[in-house]
PDB file of C-alpha atoms in Angstrom:
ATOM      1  CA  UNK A  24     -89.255 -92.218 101.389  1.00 40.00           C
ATOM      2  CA  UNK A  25     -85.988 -93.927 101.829  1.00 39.00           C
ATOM      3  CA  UNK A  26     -84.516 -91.887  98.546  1.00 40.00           C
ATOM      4  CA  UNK A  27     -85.627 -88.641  99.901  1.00 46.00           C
ATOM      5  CA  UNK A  28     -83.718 -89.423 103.623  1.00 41.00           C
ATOM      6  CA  UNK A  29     -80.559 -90.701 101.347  1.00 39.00           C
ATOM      7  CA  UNK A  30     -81.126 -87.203  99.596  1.00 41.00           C
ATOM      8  CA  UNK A  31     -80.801 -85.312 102.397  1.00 40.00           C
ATOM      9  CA  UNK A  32     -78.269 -86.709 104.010  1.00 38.00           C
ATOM     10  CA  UNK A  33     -75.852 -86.104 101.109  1.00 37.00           C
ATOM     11  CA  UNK A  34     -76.976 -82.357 101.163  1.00 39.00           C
ATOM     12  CA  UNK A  35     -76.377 -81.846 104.638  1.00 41.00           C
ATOM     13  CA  UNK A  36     -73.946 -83.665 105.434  1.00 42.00           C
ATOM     14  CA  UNK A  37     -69.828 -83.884 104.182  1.00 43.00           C
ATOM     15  CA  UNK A  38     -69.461 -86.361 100.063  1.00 35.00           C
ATOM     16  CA  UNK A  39     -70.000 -90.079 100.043  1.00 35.00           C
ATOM     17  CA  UNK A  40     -70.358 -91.971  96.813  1.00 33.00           C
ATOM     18  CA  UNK A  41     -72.759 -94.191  98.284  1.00 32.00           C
ATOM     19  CA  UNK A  42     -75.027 -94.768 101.320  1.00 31.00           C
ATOM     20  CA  UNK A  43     -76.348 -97.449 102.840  1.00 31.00           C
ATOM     21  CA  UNK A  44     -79.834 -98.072 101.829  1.00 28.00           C
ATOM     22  CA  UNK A  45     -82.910 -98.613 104.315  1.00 27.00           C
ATOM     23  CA  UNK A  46     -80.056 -96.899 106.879  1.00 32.00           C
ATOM     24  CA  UNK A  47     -82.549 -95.619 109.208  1.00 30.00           C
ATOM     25  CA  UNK A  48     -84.198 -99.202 109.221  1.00 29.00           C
ATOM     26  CA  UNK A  49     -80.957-100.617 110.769  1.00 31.00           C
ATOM     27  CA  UNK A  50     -80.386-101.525 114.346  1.00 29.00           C
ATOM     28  CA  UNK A  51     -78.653 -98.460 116.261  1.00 32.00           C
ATOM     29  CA  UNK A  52     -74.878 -99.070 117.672  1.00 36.00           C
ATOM     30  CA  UNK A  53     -75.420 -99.418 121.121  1.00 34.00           C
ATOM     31  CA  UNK A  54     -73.150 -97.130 123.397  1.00 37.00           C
ATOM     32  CA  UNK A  55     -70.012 -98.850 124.643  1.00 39.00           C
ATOM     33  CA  UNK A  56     -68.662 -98.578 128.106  1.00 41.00           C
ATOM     34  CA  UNK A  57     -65.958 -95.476 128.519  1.00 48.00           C
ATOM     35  CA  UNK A  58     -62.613 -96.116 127.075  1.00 46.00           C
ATOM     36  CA  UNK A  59     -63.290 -99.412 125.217  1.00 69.00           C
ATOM     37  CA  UNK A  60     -63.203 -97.996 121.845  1.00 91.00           C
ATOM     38  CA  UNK A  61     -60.407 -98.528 119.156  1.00 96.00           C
ATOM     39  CA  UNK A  62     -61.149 -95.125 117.464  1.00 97.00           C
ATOM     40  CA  UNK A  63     -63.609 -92.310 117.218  1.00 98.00           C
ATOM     41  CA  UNK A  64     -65.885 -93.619 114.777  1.00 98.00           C
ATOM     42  CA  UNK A  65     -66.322 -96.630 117.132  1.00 97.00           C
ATOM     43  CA  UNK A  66     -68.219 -94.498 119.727  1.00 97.00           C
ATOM     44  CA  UNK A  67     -71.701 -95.307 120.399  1.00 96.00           C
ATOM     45  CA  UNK A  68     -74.499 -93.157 118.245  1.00 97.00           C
ATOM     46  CA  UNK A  69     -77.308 -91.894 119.822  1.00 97.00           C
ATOM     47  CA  UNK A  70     -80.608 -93.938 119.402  1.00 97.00           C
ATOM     48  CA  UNK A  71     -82.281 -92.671 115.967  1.00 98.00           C
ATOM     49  CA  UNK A  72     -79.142 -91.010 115.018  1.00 98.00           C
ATOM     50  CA  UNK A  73     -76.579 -92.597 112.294  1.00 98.00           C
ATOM     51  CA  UNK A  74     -73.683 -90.898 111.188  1.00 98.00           C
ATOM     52  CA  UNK A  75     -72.777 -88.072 108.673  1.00 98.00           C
ATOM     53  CA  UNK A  76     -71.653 -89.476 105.469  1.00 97.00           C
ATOM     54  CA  UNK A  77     -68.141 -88.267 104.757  1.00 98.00           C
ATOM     55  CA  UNK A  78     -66.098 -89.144 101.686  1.00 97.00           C
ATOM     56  CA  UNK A  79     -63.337 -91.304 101.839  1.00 97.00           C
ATOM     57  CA  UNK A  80     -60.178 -89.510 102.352  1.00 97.00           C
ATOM     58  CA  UNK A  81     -61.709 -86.507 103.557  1.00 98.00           C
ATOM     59  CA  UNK A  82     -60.927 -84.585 107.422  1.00 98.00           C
ATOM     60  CA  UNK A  83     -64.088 -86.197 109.354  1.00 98.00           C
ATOM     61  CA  UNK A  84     -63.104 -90.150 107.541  1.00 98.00           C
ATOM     62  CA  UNK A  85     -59.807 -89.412 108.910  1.00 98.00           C
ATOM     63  CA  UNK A  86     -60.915 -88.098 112.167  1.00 98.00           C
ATOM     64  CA  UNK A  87     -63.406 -91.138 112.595  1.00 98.00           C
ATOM     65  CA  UNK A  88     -60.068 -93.461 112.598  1.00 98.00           C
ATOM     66  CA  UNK A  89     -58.107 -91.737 115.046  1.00 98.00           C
ATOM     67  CA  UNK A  90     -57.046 -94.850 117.732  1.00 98.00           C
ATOM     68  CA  UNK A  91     -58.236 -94.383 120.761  1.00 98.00           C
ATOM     69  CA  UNK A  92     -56.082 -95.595 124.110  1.00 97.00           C
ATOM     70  CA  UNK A  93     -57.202 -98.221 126.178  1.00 94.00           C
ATOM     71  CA  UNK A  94     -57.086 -96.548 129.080  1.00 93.00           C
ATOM     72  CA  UNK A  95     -59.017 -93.249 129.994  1.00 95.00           C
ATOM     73  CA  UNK A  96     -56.491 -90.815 131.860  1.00 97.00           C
ATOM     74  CA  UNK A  97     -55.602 -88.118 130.905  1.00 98.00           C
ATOM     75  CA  UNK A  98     -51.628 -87.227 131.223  1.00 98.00           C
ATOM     76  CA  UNK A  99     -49.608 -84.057 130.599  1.00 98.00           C
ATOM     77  CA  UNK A 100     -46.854 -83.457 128.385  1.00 98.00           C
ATOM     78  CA  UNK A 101     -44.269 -84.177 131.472  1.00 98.00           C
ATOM     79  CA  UNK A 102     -46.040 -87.606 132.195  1.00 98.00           C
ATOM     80  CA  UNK A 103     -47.955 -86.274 135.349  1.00 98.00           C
ATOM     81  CA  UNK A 104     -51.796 -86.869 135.400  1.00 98.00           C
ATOM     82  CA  UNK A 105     -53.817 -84.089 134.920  1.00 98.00           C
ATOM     83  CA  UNK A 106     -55.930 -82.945 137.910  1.00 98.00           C
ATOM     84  CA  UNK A 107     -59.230 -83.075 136.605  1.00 98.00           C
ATOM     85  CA  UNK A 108     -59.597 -86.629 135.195  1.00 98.00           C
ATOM     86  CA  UNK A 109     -63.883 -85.778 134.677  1.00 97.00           C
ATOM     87  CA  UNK A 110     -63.479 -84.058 131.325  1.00 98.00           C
ATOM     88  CA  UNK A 111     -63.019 -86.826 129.257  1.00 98.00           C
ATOM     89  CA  UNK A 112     -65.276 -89.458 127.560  1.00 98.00           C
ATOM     90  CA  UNK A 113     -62.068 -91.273 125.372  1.00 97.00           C
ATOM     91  CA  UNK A 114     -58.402 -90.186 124.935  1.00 98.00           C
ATOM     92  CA  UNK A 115     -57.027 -89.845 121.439  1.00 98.00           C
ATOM     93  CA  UNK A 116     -54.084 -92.348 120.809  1.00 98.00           C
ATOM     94  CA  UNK A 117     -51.630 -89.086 119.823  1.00 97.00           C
ATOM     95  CA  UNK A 118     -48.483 -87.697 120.616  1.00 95.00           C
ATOM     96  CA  UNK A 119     -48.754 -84.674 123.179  1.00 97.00           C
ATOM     97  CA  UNK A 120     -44.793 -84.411 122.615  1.00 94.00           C
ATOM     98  CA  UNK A 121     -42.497 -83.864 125.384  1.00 94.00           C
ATOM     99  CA  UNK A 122     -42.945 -80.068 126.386  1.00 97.00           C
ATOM    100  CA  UNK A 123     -45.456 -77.607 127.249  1.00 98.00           C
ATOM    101  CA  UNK A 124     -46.713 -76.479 123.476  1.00 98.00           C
ATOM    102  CA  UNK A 125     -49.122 -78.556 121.847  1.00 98.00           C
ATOM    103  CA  UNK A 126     -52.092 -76.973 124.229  1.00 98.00           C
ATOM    104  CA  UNK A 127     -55.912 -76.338 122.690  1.00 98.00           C
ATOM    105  CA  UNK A 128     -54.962 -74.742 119.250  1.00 98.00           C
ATOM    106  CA  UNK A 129     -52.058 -76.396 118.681  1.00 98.00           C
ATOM    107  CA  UNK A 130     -54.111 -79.897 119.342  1.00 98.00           C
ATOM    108  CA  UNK A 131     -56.721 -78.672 116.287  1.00 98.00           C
ATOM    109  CA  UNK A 132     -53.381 -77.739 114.110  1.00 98.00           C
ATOM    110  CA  UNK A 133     -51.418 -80.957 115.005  1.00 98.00           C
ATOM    111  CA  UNK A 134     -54.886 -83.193 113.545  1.00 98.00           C
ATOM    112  CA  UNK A 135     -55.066 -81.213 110.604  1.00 98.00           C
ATOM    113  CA  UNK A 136     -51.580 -81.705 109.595  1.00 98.00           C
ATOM    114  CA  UNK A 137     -51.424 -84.974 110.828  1.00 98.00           C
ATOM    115  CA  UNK A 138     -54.106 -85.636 108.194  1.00 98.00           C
ATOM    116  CA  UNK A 139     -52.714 -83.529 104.930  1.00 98.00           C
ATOM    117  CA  UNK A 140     -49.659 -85.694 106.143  1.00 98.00           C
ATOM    118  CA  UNK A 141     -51.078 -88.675 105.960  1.00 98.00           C
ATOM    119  CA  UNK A 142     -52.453 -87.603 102.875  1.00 98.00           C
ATOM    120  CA  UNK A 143     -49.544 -86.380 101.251  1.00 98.00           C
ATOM    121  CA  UNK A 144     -50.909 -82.973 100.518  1.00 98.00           C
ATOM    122  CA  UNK A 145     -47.791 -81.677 101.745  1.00 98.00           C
ATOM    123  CA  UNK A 146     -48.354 -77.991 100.209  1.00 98.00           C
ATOM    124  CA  UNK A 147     -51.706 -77.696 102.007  1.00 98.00           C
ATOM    125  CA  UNK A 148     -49.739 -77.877 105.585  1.00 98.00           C
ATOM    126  CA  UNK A 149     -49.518 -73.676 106.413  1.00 98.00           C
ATOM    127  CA  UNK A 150     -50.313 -72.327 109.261  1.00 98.00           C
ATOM    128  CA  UNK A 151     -49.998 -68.753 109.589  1.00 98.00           C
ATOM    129  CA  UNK A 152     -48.799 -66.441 113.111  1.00 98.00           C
ATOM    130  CA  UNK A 153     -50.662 -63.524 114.004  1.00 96.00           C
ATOM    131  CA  UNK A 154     -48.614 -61.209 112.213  1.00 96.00           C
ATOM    132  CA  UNK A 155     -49.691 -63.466 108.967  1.00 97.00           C
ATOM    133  CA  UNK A 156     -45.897 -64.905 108.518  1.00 98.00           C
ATOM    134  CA  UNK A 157     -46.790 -68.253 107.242  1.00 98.00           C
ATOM    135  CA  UNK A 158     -45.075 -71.522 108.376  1.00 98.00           C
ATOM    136  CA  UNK A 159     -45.568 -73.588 105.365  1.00 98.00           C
ATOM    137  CA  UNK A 160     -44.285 -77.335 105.682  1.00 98.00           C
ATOM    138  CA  UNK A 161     -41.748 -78.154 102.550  1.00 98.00           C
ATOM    139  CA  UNK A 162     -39.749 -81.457 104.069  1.00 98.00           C
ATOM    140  CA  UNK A 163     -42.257 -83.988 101.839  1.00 98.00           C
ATOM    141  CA  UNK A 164     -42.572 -86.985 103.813  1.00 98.00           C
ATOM    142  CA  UNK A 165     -39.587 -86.554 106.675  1.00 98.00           C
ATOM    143  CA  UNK A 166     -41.459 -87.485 109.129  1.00 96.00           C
ATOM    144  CA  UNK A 167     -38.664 -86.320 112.135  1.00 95.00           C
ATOM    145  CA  UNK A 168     -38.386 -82.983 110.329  1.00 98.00           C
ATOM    146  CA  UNK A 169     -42.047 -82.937 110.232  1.00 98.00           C
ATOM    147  CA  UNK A 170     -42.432 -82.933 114.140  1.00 96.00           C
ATOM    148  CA  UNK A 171     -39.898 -80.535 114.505  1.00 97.00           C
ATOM    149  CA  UNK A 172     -41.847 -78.160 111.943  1.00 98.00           C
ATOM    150  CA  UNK A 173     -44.758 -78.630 114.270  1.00 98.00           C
ATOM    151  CA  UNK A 174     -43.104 -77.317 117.237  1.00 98.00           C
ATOM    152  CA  UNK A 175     -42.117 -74.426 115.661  1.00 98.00           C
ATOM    153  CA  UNK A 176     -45.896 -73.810 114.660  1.00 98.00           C
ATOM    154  CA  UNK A 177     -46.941 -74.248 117.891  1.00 98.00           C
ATOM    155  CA  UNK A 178     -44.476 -72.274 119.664  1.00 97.00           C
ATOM    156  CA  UNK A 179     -45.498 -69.497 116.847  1.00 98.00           C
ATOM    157  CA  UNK A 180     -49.159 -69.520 116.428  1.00 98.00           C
ATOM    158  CA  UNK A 181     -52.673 -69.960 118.903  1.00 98.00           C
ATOM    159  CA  UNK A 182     -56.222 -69.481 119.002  1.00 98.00           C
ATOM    160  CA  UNK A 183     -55.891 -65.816 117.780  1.00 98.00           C
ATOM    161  CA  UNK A 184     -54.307 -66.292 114.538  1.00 98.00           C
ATOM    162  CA  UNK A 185     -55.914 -69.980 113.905  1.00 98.00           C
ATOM    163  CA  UNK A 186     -59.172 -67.883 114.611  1.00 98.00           C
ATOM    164  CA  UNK A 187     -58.143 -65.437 111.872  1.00 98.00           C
ATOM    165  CA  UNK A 188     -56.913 -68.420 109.459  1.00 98.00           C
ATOM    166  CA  UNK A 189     -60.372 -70.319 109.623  1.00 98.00           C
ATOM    167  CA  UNK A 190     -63.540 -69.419 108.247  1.00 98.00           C
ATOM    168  CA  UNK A 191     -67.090 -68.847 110.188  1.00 98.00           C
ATOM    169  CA  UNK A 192     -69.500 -71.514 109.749  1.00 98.00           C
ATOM    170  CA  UNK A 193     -73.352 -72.581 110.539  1.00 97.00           C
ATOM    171  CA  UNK A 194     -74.142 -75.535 113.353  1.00 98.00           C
ATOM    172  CA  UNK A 195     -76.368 -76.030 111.255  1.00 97.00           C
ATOM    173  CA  UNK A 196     -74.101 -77.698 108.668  1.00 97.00           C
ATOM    174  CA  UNK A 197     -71.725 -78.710 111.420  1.00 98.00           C
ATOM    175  CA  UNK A 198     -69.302 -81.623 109.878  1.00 98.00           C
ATOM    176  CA  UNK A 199     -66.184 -83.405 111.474  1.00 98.00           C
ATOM    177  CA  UNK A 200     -63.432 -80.976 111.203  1.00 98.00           C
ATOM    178  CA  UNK A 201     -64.651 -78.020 112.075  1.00 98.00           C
ATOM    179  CA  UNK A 202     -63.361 -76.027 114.684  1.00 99.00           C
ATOM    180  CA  UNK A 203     -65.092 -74.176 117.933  1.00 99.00           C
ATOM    181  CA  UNK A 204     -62.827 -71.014 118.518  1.00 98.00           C
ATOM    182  CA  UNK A 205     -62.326 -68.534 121.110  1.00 98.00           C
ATOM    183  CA  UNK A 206     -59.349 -66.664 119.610  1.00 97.00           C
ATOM    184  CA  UNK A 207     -57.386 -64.562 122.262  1.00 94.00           C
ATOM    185  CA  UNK A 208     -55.204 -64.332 125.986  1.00 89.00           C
ATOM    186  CA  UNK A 209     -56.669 -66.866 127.444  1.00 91.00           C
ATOM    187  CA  UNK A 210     -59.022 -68.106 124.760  1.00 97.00           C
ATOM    188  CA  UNK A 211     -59.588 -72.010 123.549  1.00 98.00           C
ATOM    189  CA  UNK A 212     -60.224 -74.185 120.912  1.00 98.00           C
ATOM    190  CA  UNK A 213     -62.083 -77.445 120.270  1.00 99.00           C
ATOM    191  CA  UNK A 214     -62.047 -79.880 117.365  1.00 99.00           C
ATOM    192  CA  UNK A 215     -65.405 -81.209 116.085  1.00 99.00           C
ATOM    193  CA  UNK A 216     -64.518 -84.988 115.840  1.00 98.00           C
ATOM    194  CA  UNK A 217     -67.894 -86.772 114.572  1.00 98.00           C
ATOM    195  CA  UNK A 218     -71.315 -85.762 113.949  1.00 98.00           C
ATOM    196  CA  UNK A 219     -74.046 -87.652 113.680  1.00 98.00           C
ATOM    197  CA  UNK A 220     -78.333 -87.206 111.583  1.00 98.00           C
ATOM    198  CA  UNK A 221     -81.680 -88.319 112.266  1.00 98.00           C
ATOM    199  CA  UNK A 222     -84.649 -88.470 109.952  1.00 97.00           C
ATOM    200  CA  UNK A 223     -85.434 -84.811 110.564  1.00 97.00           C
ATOM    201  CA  UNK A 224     -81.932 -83.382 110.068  1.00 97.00           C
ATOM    202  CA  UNK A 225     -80.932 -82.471 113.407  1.00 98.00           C
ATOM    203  CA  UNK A 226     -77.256 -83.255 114.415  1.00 98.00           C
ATOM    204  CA  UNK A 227     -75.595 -83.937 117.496  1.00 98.00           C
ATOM    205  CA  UNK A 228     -71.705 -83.463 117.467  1.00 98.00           C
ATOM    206  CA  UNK A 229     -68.230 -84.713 119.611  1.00 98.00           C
ATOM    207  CA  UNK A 230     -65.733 -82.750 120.518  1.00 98.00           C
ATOM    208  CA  UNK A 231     -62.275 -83.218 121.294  1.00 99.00           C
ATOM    209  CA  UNK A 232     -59.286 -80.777 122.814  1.00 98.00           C
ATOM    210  CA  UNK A 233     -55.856 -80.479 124.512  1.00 98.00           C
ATOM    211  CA  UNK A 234     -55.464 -77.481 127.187  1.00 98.00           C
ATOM    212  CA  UNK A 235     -53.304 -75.848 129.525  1.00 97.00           C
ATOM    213  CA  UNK A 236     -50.718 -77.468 129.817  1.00 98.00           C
ATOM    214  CA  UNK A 237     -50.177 -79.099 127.173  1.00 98.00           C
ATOM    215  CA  UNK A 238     -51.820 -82.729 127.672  1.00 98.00           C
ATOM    216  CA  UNK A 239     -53.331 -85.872 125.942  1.00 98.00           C
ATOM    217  CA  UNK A 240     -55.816 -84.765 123.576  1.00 98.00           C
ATOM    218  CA  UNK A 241     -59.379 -86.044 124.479  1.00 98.00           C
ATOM    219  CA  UNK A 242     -62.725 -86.429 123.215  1.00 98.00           C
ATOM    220  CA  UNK A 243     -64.774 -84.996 126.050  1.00 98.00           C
ATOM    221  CA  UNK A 244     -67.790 -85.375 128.075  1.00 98.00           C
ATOM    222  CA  UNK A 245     -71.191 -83.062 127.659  1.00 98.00           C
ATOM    223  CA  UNK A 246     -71.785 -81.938 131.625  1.00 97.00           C
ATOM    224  CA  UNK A 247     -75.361 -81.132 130.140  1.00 95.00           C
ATOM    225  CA  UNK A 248     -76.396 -84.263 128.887  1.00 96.00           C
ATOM    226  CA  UNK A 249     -75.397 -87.154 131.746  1.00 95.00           C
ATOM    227  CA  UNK A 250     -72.089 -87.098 130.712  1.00 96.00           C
ATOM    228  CA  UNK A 251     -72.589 -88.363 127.137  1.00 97.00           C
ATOM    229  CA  UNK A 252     -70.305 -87.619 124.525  1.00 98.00           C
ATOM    230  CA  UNK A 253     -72.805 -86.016 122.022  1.00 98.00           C
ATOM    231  CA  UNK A 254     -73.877 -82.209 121.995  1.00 98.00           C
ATOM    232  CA  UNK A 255     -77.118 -80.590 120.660  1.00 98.00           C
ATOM    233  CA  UNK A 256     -75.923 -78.236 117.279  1.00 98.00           C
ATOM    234  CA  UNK A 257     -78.298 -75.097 118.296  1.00 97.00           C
ATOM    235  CA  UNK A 258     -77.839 -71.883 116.697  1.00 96.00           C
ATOM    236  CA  UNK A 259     -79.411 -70.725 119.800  1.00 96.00           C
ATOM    237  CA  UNK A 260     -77.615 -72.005 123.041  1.00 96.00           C
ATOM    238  CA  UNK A 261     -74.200 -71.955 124.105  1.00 98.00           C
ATOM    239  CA  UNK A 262     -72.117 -74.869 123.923  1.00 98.00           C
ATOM    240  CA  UNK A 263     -71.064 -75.816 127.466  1.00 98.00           C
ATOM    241  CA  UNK A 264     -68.232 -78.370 127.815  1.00 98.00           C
ATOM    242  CA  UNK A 265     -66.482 -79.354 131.108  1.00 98.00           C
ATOM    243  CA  UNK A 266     -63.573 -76.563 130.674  1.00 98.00           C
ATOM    244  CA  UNK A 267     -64.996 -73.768 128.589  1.00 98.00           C
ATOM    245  CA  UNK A 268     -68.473 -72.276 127.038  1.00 98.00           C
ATOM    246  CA  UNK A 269     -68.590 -71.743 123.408  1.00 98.00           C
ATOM    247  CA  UNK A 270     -70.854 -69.607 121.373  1.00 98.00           C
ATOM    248  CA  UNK A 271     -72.381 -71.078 118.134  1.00 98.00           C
ATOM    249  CA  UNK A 272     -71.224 -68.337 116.181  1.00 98.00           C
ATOM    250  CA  UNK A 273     -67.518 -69.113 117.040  1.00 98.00           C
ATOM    251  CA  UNK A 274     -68.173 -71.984 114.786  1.00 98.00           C
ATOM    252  CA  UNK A 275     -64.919 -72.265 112.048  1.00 98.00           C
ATOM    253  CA  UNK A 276     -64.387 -74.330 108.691  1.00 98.00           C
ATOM    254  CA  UNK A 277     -61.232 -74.966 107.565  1.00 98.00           C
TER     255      UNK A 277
END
């Protein structure tokens, strides 16, 4: 029984060379108090629910070690609170830079390239307008140059050409990473920071975004489910977050 749970886990969910046996058998996490955390992956799981193998070095390990801050406001680029301070569940320990561009899209670009960064897969940092110029990074490891290079993306591209650059996915086979997109004037976009199994497959899934204006990015709260942090991945119902209602088909893959 145990080697046909390990088994499906590694279909469904994102590569690990090797998982925990008996992992169902284990005592659940129990959920922490708001804004004690030192990093995604150190939210609380759902009772029954473990988390999504992912390989080391992939975009969901990454995403899982994101710091957290201490505290659990939410400030804009120009060092004012924001005005609704019931959004958010945790606040991501990341630069929101010191002027009004790194907003919902540029929030999902800024993680992504902060990880090929980190990475060093330099060449795999392009992001592309919606005229499809391309803004490919080529300054290696200058990591000045580097924020600079993101400005210029963010100033240059959105939610309609990141819409156009992803790919559609399935909730389904929702993994850390992927991206819930509304491309357009207004539209919005929201990263997919964990996910988490149970025995029968069925995932729940965080979600994290920046917004207008520009403003810390956040791993926010589900209104339909007390407040938790997890959501239900349903092919069928919308995905209702504090500031905006997603579709499941506007799933993306990068």
């Amino acid at each position: 029984m145990k080697i046909g749970l390990i088994t499906l886990l590694f279909l469904l969910g994102c590569e690990q060379a090797a998982i925990r046996s008996a992992v169902y058998d284990e005592p659940e996490e129990p959920v922490s108090n708001v804004g004690v955390f030192r990093n995604v992956g150190a939210i609380g799981v759902p009772a029954g629910f473990v988390r999504l193998p992912c390989k080391a070095g992939s975009f969901g390990y990454w995403l899982r070690k994101v710091p957290l801050k201490a505290g659990n406001q939410v400030f804009l680029y120009d060092g004012r609170l924001k005005a609704n301070q019931q959004a958010q569940y945790a606040v991501m320990d990341i630069s929101v830079g010191n002027r009004d561009l790194q907003q919902c899209a540029d929030a999902v670009m800024r993680l992504r390239a902060e990880f090929l960064f980190d990475q060093k897969r330099f060449s795999d940092i392009v992001f592309i307008d919606n005229l499809g110029k391309r803004y490919a990074w080529t300054g290696g490891g200058d990591k000045t140059n580097f924020s600079r290079y993101l400005d210029r993306v963010f100033g240059m591209c959105g939610t309609a050409s990141l819409e156009k650059q992803l790919r559609p996915g399935s909730m389904k086979n929702i993994e850390p990473g992927d991206v819930l997109i509304k491309g357009g004037f207004p539209g919005h976009a929201m990263i997919v920071t964990d996910v988490v199994i149970n025995k029968k497959g069925e995932r729940l899934f965080m979600l994290a975004q920046s917004y207008m204006p520009a403003q810390d990015i956040h791993v926010v709260k589900n209104p339909d489910a007390n407040n938790s942090s997890w959501y239900k991945a349903d092919e069928l119902q919308p995905i209702v977050t504090p500031e905006w209602t997603f579709t499941a088909r506007q799933l993306r893959k990068w």
